[in-house]
Structures are given as structure tokens and as C-alpha cells.
CSV table of C-alpha atoms in Angstrom, one decimal:
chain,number,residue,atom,x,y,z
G,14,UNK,CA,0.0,0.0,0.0
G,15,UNK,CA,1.5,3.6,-1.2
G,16,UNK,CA,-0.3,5.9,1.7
G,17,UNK,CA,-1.2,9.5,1.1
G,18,UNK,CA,3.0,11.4,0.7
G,19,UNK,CA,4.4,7.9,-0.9
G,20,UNK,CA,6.2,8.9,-3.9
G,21,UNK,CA,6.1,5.9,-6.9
G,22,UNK,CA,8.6,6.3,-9.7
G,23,UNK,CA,7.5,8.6,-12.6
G,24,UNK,CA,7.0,11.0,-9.8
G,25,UNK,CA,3.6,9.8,-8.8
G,26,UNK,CA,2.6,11.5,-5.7
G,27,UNK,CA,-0.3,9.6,-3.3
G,28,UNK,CA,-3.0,12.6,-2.8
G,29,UNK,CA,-6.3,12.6,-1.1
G,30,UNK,CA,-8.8,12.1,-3.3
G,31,UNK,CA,-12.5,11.0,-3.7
G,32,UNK,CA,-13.1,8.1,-5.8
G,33,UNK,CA,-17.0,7.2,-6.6
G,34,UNK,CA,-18.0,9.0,-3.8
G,35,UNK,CA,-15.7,7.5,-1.7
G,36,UNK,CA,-12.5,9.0,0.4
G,37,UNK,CA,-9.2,7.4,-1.2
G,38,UNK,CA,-6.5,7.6,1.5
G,39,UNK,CA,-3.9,5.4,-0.7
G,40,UNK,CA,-3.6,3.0,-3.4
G,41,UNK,CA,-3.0,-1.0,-3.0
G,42,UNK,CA,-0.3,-1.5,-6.0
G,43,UNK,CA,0.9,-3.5,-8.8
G,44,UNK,CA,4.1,-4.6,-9.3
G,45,UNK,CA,4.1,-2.4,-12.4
G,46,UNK,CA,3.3,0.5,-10.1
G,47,UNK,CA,6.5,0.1,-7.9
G,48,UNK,CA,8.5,0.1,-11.1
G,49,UNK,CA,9.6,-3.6,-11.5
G,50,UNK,CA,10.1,-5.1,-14.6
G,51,UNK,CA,7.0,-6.5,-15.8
G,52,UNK,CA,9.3,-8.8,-17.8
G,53,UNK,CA,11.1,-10.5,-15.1
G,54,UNK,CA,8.1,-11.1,-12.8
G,55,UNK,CA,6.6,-14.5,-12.3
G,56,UNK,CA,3.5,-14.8,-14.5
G,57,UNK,CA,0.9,-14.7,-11.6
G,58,UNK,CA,2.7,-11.5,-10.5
G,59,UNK,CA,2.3,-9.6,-14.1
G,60,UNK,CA,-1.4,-8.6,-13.9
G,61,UNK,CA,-3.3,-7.2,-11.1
G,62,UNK,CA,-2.1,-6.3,-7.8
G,63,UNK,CA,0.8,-7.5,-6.1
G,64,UNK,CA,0.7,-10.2,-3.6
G,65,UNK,CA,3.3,-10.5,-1.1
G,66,UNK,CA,4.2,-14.1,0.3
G,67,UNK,CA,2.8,-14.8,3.3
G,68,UNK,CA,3.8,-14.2,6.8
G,69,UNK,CA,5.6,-10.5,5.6
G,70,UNK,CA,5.6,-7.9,8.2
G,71,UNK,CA,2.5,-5.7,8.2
G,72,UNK,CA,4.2,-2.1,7.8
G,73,UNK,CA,7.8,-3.5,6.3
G,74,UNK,CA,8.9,-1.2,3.6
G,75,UNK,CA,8.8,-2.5,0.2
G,76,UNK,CA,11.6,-1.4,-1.2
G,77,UNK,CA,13.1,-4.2,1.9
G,78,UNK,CA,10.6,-7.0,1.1
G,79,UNK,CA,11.3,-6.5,-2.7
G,80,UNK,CA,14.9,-5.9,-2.2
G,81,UNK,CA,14.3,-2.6,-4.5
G,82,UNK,CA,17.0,-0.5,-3.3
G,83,UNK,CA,19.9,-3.3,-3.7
G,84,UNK,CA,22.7,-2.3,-5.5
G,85,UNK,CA,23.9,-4.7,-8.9
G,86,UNK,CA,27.5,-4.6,-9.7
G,87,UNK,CA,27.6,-5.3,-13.8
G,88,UNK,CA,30.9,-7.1,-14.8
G,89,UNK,CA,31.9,-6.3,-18.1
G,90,UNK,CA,34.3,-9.6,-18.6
G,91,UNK,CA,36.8,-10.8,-21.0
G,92,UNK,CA,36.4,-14.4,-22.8
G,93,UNK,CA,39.1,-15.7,-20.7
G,94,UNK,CA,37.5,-14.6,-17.1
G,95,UNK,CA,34.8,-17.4,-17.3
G,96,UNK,CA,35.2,-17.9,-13.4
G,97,UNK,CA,33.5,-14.7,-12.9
G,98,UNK,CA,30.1,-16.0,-14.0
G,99,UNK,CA,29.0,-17.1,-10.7
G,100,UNK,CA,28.9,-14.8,-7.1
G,101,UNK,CA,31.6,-17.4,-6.2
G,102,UNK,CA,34.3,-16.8,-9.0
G,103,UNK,CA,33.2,-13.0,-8.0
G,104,UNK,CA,33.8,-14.0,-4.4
G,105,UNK,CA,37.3,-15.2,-4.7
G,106,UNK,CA,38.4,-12.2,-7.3
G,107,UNK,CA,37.3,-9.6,-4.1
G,108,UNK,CA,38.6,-11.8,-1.7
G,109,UNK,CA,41.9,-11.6,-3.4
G,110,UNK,CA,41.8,-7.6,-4.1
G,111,UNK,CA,40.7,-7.1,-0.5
G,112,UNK,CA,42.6,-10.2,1.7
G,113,UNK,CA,39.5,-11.6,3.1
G,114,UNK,CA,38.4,-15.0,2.8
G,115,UNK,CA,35.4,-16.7,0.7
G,116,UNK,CA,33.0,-18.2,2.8
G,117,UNK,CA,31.5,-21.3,0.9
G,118,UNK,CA,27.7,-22.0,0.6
G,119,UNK,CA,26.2,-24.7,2.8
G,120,UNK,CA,26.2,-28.1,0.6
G,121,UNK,CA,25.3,-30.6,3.5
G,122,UNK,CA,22.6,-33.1,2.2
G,123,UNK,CA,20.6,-35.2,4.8
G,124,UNK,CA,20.0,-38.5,3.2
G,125,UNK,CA,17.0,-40.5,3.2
G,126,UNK,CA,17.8,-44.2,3.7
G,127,UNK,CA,16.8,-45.1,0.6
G,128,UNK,CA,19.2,-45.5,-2.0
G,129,UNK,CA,18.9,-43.1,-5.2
G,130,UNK,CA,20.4,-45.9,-7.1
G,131,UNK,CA,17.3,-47.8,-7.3
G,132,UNK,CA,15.6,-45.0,-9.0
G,133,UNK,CA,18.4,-44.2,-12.1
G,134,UNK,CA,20.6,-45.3,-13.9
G,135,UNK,CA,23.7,-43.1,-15.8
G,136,UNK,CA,25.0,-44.0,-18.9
G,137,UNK,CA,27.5,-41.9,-21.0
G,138,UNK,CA,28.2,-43.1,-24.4
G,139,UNK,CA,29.3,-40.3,-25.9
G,140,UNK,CA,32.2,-39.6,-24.0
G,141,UNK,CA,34.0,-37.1,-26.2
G,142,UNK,CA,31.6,-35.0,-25.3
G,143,UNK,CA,30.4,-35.5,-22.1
G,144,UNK,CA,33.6,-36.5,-19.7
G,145,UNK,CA,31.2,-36.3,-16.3
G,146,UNK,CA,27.3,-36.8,-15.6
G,147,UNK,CA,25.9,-37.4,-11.7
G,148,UNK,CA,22.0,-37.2,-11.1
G,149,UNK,CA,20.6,-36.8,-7.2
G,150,UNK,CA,17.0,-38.2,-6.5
G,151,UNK,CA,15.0,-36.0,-4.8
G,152,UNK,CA,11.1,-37.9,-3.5
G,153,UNK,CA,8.0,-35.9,-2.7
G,154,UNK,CA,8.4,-32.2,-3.7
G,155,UNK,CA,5.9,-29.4,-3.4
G,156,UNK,CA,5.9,-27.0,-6.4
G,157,UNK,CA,5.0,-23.6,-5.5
G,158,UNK,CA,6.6,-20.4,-5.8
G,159,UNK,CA,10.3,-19.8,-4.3
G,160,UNK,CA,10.9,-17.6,-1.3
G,161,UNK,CA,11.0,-13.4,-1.9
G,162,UNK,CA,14.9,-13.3,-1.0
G,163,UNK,CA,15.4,-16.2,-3.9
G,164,UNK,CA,12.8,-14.4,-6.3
G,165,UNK,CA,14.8,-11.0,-5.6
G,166,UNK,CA,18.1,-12.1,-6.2
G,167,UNK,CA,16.7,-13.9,-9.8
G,168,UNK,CA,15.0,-10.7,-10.9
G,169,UNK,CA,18.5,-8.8,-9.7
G,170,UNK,CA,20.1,-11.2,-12.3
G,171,UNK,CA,17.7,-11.1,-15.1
G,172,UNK,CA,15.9,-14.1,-14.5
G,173,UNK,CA,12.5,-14.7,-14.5
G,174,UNK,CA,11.2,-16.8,-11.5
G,175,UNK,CA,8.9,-19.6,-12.4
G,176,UNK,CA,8.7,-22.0,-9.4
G,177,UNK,CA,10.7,-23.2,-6.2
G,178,UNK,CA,12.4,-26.3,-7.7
G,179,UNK,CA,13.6,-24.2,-11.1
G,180,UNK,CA,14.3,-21.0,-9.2
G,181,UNK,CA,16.4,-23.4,-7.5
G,182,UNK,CA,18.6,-24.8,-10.3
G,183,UNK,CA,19.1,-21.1,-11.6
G,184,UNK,CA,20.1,-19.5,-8.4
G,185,UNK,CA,22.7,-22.8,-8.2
G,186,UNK,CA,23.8,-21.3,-11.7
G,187,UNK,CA,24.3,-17.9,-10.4
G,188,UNK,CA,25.8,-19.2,-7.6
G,189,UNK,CA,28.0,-21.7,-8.6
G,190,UNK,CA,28.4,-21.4,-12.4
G,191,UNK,CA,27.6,-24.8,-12.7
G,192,UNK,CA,24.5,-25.7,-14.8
G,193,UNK,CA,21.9,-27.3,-13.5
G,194,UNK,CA,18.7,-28.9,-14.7
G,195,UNK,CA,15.6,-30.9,-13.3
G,196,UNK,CA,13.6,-33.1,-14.9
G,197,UNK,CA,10.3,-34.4,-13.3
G,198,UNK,CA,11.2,-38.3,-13.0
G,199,UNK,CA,8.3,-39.7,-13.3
G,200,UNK,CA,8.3,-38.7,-17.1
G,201,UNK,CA,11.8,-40.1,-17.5
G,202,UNK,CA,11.3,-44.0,-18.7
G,203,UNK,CA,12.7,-46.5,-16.0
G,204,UNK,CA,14.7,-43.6,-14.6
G,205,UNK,CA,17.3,-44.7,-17.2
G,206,UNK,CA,19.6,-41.8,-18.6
G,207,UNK,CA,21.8,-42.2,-21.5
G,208,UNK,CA,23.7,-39.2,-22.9
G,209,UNK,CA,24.4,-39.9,-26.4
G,210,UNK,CA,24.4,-37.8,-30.1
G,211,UNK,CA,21.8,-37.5,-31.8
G,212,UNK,CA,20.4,-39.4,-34.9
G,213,UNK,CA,19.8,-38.4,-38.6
G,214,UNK,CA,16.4,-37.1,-38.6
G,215,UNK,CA,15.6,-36.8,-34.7
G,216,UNK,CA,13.6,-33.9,-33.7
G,217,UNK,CA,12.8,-32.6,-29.4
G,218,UNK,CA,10.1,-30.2,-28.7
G,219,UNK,CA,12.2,-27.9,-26.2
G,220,UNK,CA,11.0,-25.8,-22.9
G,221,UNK,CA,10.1,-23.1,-25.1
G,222,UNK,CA,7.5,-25.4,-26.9
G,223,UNK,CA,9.6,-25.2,-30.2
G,224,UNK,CA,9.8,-28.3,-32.3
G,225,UNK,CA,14.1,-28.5,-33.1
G,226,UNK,CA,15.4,-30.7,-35.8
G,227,UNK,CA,18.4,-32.4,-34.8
G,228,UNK,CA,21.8,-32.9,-36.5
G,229,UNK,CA,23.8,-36.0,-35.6
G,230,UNK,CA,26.5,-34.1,-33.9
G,231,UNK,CA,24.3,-32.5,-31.2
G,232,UNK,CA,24.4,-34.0,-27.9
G,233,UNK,CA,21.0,-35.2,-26.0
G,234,UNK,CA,20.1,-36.1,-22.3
G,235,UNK,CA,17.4,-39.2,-23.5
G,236,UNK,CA,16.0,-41.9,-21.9
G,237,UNK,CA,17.8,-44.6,-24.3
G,238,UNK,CA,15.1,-43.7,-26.5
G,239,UNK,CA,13.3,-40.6,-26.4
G,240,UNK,CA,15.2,-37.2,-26.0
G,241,UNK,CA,14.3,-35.0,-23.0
G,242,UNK,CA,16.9,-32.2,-23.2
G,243,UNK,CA,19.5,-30.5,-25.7
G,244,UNK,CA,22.4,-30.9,-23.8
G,245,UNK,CA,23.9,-28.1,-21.7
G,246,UNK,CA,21.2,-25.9,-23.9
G,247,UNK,CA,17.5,-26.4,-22.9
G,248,UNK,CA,15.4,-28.5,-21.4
G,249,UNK,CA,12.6,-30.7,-23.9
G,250,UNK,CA,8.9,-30.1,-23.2
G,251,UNK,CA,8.3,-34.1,-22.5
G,252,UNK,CA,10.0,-34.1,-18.8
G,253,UNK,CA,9.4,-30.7,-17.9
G,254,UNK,CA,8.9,-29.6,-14.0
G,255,UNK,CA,4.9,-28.4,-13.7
G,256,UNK,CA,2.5,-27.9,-11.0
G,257,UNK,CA,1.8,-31.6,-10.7
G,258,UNK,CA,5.4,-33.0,-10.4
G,259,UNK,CA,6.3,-34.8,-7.3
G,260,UNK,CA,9.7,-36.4,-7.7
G,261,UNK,CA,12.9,-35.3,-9.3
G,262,UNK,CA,15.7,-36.2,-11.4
G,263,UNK,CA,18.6,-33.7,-10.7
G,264,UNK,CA,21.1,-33.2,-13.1
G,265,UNK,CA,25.0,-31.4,-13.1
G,266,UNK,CA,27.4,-32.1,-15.6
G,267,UNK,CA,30.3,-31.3,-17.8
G,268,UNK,CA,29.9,-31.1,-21.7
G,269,UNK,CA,32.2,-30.2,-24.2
G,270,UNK,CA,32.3,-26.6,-24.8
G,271,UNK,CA,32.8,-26.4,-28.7
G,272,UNK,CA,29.7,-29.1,-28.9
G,273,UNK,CA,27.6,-26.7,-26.8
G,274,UNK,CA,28.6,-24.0,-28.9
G,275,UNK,CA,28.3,-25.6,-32.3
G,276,UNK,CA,24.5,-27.0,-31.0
G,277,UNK,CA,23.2,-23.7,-29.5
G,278,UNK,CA,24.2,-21.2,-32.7
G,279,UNK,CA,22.7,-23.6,-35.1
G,280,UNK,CA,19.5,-24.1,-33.2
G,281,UNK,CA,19.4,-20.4,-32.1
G,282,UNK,CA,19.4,-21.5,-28.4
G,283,UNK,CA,21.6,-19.2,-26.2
G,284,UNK,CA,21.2,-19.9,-22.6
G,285,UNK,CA,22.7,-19.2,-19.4
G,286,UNK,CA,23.4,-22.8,-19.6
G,287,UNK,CA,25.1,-22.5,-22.7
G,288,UNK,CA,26.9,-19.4,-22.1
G,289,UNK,CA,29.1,-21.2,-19.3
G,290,UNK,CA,29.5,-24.3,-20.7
G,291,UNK,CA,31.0,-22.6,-23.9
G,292,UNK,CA,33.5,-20.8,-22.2
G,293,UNK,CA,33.8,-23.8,-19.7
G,294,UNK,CA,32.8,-24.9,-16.2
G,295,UNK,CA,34.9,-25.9,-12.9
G,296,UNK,CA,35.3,-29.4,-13.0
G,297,UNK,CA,35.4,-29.5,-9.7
G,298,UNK,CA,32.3,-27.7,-8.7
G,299,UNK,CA,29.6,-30.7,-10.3
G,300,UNK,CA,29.1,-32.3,-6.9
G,301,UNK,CA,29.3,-29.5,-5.0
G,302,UNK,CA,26.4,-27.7,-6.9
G,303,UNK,CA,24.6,-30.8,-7.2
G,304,UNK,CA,24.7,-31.2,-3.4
G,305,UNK,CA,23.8,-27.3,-2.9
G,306,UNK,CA,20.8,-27.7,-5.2
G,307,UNK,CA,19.3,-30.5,-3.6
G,308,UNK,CA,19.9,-29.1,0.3
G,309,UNK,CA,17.5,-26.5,-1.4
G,310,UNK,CA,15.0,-28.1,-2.4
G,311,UNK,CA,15.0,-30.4,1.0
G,312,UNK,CA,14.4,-27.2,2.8
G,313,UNK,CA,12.5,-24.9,0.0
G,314,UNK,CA,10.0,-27.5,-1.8
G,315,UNK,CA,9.9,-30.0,1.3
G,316,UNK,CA,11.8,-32.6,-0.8
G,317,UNK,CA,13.4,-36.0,0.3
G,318,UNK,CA,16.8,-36.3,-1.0
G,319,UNK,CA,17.8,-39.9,-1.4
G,320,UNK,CA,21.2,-41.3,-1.0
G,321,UNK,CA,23.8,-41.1,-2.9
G,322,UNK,CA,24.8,-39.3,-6.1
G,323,UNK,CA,24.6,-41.3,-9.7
G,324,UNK,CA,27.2,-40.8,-11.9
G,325,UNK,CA,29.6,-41.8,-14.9
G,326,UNK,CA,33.2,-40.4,-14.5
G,327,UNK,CA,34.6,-40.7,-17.9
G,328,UNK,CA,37.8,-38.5,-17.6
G,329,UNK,CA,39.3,-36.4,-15.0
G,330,UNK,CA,40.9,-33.0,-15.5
G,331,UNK,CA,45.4,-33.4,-15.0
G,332,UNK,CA,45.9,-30.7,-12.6
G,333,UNK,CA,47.6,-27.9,-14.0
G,334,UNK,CA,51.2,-26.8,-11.6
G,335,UNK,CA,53.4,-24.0,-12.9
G,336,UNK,CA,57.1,-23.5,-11.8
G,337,UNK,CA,58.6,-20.1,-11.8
G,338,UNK,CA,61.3,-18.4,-10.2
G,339,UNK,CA,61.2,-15.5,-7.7
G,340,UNK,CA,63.7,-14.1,-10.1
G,341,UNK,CA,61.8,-14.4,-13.4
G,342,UNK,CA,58.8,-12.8,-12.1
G,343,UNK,CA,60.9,-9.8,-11.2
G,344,UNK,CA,62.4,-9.4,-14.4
G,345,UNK,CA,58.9,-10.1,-16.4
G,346,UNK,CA,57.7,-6.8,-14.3
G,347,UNK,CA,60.7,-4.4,-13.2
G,348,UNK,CA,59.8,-5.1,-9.7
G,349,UNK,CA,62.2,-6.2,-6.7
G,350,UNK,CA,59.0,-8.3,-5.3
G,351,UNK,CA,61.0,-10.4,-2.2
G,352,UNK,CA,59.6,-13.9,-1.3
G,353,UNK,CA,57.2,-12.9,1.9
G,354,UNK,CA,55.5,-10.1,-0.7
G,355,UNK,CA,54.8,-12.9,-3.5
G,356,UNK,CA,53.8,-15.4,-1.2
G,357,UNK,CA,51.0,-13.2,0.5
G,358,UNK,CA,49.8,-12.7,-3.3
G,359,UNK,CA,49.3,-15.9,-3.7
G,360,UNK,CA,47.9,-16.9,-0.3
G,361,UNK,CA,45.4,-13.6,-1.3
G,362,UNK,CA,44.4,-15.5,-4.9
G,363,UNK,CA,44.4,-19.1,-2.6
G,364,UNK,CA,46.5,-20.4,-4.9
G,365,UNK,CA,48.1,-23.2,-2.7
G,366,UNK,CA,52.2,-23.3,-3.7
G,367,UNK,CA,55.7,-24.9,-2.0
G,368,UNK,CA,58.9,-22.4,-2.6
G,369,UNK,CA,61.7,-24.8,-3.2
G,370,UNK,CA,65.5,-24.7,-3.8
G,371,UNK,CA,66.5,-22.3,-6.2
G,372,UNK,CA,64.0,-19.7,-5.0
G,373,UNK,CA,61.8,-21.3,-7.6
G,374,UNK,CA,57.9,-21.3,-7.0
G,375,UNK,CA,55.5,-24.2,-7.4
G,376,UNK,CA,52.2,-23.4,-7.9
G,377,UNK,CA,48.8,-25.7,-8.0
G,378,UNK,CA,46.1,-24.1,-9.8
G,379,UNK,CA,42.9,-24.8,-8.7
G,380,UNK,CA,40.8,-25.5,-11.4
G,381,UNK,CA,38.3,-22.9,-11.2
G,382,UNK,CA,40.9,-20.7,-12.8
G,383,UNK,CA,40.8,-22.6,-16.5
G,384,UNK,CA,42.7,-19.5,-17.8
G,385,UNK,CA,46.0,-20.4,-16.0
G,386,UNK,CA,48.5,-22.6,-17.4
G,387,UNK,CA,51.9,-21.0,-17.7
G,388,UNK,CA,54.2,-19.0,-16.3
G,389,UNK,CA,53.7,-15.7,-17.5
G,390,UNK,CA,49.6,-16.5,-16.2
G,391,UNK,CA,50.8,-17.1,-12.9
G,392,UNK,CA,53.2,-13.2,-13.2
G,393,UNK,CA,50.2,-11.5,-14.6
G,394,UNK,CA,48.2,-12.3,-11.7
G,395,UNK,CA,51.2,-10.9,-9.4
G,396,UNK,CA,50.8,-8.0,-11.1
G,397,UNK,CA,47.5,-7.4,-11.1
G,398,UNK,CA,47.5,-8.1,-7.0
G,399,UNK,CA,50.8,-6.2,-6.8
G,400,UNK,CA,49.0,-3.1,-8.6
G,401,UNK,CA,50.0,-2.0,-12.1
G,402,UNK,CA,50.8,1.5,-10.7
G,403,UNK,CA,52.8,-0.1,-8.4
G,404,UNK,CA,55.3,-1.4,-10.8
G,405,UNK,CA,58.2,1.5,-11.3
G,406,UNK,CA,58.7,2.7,-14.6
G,407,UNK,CA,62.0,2.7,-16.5
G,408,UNK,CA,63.5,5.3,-19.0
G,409,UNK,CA,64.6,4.5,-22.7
G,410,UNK,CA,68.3,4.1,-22.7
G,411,UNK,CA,70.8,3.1,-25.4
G,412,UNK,CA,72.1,5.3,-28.3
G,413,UNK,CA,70.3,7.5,-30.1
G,414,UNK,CA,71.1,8.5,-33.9
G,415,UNK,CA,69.3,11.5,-35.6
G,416,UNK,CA,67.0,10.4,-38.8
G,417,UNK,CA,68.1,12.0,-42.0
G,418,UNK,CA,67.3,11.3,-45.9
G,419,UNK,CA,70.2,9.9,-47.9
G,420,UNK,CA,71.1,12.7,-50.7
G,421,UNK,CA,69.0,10.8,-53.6
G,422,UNK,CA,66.3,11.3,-51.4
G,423,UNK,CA,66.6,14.6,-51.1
G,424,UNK,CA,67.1,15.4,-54.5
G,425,UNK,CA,64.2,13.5,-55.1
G,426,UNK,CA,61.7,15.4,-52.2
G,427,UNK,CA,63.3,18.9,-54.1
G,428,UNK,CA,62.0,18.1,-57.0
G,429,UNK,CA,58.9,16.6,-56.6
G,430,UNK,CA,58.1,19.7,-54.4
G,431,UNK,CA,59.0,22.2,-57.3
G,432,UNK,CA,57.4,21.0,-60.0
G,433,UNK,CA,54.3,20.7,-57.7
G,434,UNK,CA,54.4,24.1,-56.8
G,435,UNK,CA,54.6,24.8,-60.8
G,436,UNK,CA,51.2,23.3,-61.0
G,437,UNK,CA,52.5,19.9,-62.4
G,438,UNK,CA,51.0,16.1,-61.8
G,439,UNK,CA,53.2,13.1,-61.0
């Protein structure tokens, strides 16, 4: 309710007024009205006036409940700066520029007794494309809409919320970087999953209710038989999450980027989904995401999460571990860094290390940082930690010898330059 002073944006003031003979002293408002973006609103939410969940404070500001008046950094990244598309990659970035540590979300999953296992099965047999699939089991949910904190952070992003378990997944996404999807399991045949290419001729109706012709080198989430999702791009229409779904299928995995990318610009599918797996996910952050998601939706849609996570592991990631010397890394930047100044760097960017004989550094790279791989990766991040403006600049030295034309040349320029000025063309 906007009371008689409240300001709405457009510079709407709240006056007194009569209304069909009746004495107006405010106006109950739309979501429209408060200046959200009709866009980004749940569907129930787009026409009419806006319903709060319950059990909000009588006389709570809006622009609290709504989270209106939060503030939305933008990142502007380059290609190579795929860890910062999750609040976690973003985490560890200002926890390095400011020395503080990242305080991971909760992924703690209580287990039902009964085994997951005996619901689904994995089976990846494209592994070129697909090096890691695992699938939770989650009995019993309640679909209904996700709490306002959830729904706020969403809109913040750009996301539309639909319901609690697919709010869910997306806020995972944010959160993690890690796709996500959730099929309802009772529309997946036998609970068997088989990630495989598709065949000459196939065709899946998608989320968006588009009918998508398939080419064989697109990779599909099926059944064994019947495809339910486009691969790290969207979901199909047959196992969709609705209002009547009770149990779920979890998925988080790890596709091939340049298969992603190939599939989504020839369909015309870009999602958030795709976006990350193009540019390429943290191997390491599957399970952990998985585990996060489902914790959710224990607490969120009332969910029973069965034990045990199903999976197919069909290649691991070599860790990457650079070598450098204390010594290199000051001549790469002109600095006189000592040992106790680049360790601290690298405790900052928790990068874990071991300085050796030699002075020379050995550094472990946790995979969340893909663009790391040499050297001179590891020195550009000292720089950037140590500050650019921090690294002392150097004058030119050597000899310097005067530029001059050789006499032909000269000649040459003299002519050209009279005959010019006599109104003559070359």
C-alpha cells in the first residue's frame, strides 16, 4: 500500500482524493506501479495487484521486502575470465583484491535411507563429449513459488522466476556457475539416462515449446530412446517440471564446450546454460552444486533427497602446476618483489604453492581458474595483485642516432616539391 506522501517512480505522488464517492487515502499496488520489470516477474505476478508471500511484516517497507534499493554490480568480462560467472568466481576475485576469505555455501545433504540408485541409472556413451554426468533423487516435492529473498536475487540477475524447484537450479547457476537442470522423474522411462548424439532425422520439442530438428552431432540427455533435453542448452517439453510434479531427477554435468557452442548457434538457443559451458565450467564444482541444489530443495520445496549421487566419471581434468622463479617474475615486471610479498599474493588469490631450492615457486592451480596454465599466467596475476601503478617505470636508454634522408632522397623530395608548386602532376 502507497499511503497518502508515498512517492512511486514517474513521480507519482499519493493525494487525497475522492473516488466514486468514496474518500481514497492510498492505493494497493501493482508490481508495475513500484517500477519492476514486468518482464522478469513471475506470471501470476504480471497482472493485477501485487501479492506478497505470506507471513511478511504488516508495515515493512517495500523497497526491503522486494529488495528494490539493492545495489547490482555489472561485470563487463573478457572471454578468458569465465570464473567470474558465478557470485563465487566473484567472491574469490574480491577476496583476493581485499585479503578476506570466501565463505563457501552450505552443501550438507541429509540422506534419506533409501538409495537413489534404485531409481536411475547413468550411462554416457558419448564420452568425447560428455567426460562427467551425476543425477541426485529428490522424493516428494511441493511445487509452489520460491521464497521473496530467492525471487529478488533472480529478478537482480535477469531471470524470470517460475517455481521453487527451477528457481532453485538457476540460483545454483548464479551461484556456482555450474548448470543445472531438473527433470520431473516420473516422465523419465525407467529412470534410465543415456547421454548420447543425436540421430539423422531426430527432432525434441524444447522448454520453449519449439519443435528442433536435430543434426547428428548434437548432444542429447534421453532416456535410451526418447530425447528429454538439448544438452547443456534447454530443457525438452516431454519431462518438464509443472504444478503436478512430485519427484525429481537432478542433473549437473560437464559437456564439451565447442559441442555446446556448435549445438546452440545452429539451433538459435543461447542460454545461461550454454553461455558457461562454452567458455567452460569448474570441474570441480559438479558435486558440490549438485549437493547445494538438492539441500535447497530439502528445505525450499519439502523434498526428500535420497542417497547417494549417480554418476559416470569418464575423464578427469590433469591438474595444472606451474614452476617459476622468484627471479623471473621480477624481471617479467621491473619489480624487486622479495619472497614474503609474492607469497602473500598468492595466499590472497588461494592459490596453494611450495617455494623450493632455487628460490623457484611451485604453484597448484585450482581449477576454477581454466585461464591459467603457464608462467607468465601465474606473473600476470602478481601484477595485477601487486597493482599496475605499483610497478616502477623505466627510461629508454641506449644510443640514439638522428634520422636523416640519404642525398638521392633529397634530391628527389626537391623536385617533386617544385614541380608541384609549378602546378605539375606526377
Amino acid at each position: 500500500v502507497a499511503v497518502v506522501g508515498a512517492k512511486l517512480p514517474g513521480d507519482f505522488a499519493i493525494k487525497r482524493a475522492k473516488l466514486r464517492g468514496v474518500e481514497s487515502q492510498g492505493m494497493i499496488c501493482s508490481a508495475k506501479e513500484l517500477g519492476l520489470n514486468e518482464k522478469l516477474l513471475p506470471k501470476d505476478q504480471q497482472e493485477g495487484i501485487m501479492v506478497l508471500p505470506e507471513g511478511t511484516a504488516v508495515g515493512k517497507s517495500i523497497l526491503d521486502v522486494l529488495a528494490i534499493e539493492d545495489e547490482v554490480l555489472e561485470l563487463d568480462l573478457t572471454p578468458n575470465r569465465s570464473d567470474c560467472l558465478s557470485m563465487l568466481g566473484v567472491a574469490y576475485e574480491v577476496g583476493a583484491l581485499t585479503g578476506r576469505p570466501v565463505q563457501l555455501p552450505d552443501t550438507k545433504v541429509s540422506d534419506a535411507a533409501e538409495e537413489a540408485s534404485s531409481h536411475i541409472t547413468v550411462n554416457i556413451e558419448a564420452e568425447e563429449h560428455c567426460t562427467h554426468y551425476a543425477a541426485r533423487y529428490i522424493k516428494g516435492v511441493k511445487i509452489g513459488p520460491s521464497p521473496q529473498w530467492m525471487q529478488n536475487r533472480l529478478i537482480a540477475a535477469g531471470v524470470r522466476p517460475i517455481n521453487n524447484v527451477v528457481d532453485i537450479t538457476n540460483f545454483v547457476l548464479l551461484e556456482y556457475g555450474q548448470p543445472l537442470h531438473a527433470f520431473d522423474a516420473d516422465k523419465v522411462e525407467s529412470g534410465s539416462i543415456v547421454v548420447r548424439l543425436a540421430r539423422e532425422g531426430e527432432t525434441i520439442v524444447t522448454l520453449d515449446d519449439q519443435e528442433r530438428k536435430l543434426e547428428p552431432h548434437m548432444l542429447l540427455i534421453t532416456d535410451g530412446e526418447r530425447p528429454l533435453a538439448l544438452a547443456g542448452v534447454m530443457g525438452g517439453a516431454s519431462s518438464e517440471v509443472t504444478a503436478s510434479t512430485v519427484n525429481i531427477l537432478l542433473e549437473s554435468a560437464r559437456f564439451n564446450g565447442a559441442t555446446i557452442r556448435k549445438t546452440s548457434r545452429q539451433v538459435g538457443l543461447r542460454s545461461e546454460s550454454s553461455i558457461r559451458f562454452e567458455k567452460g565450467v569448474d570441474p570441480a564444482r559438479v558435486i558440490p552444486a549438485l549437493d547445494r541444489a538438492a539441500s535447497l530443495m530439502a528445505k525450499y520445496a519439502q523434498g526428500l533427497v535420497l542417497e547417494g549421487i549417480v554418476e559416470e566419471l569418464a575423464d578427469s581434468p590433469e591438474e595444472v602446476v606451474v614452476t617459476m622463479t622468484l627471479d623471473k617474475i621480477n624481471r617479467y615486471l621491473g619489480t624487486e618483489l622479495s619472497k614474503l610479498e609474492t607469497e602473500i599474493i598468492f595466499g590472497r588469490l588461494q592459490f596453494p604453492f611450495e617455494f623450493g631450492p632455487n628460490g623457484v615457486f611451485t604453484v597448484n592451480v585450482p581449477s576454477r581458474r581454466g585461464d591459467i596454465t603457464r608462467d607468465v599466467d601465474i606473473i600476470e596475476e602478481v601484477a595485477r595483485l601487486h597493482g599496475y601503478d605499483e610497478i616502477p617505470t623505466t627510461a629508454i636508454e641506449g644510443p640514439s642516432t638522428p634520422g636523416a634522408l640519404t642525398k638521392p632522397q633529397a634530391i628527389r623530395r626537391e623536385l617533386r616539391r617544385r614541380l608541384t608548386d609549378a602546378g605539375l602532376n606526377e
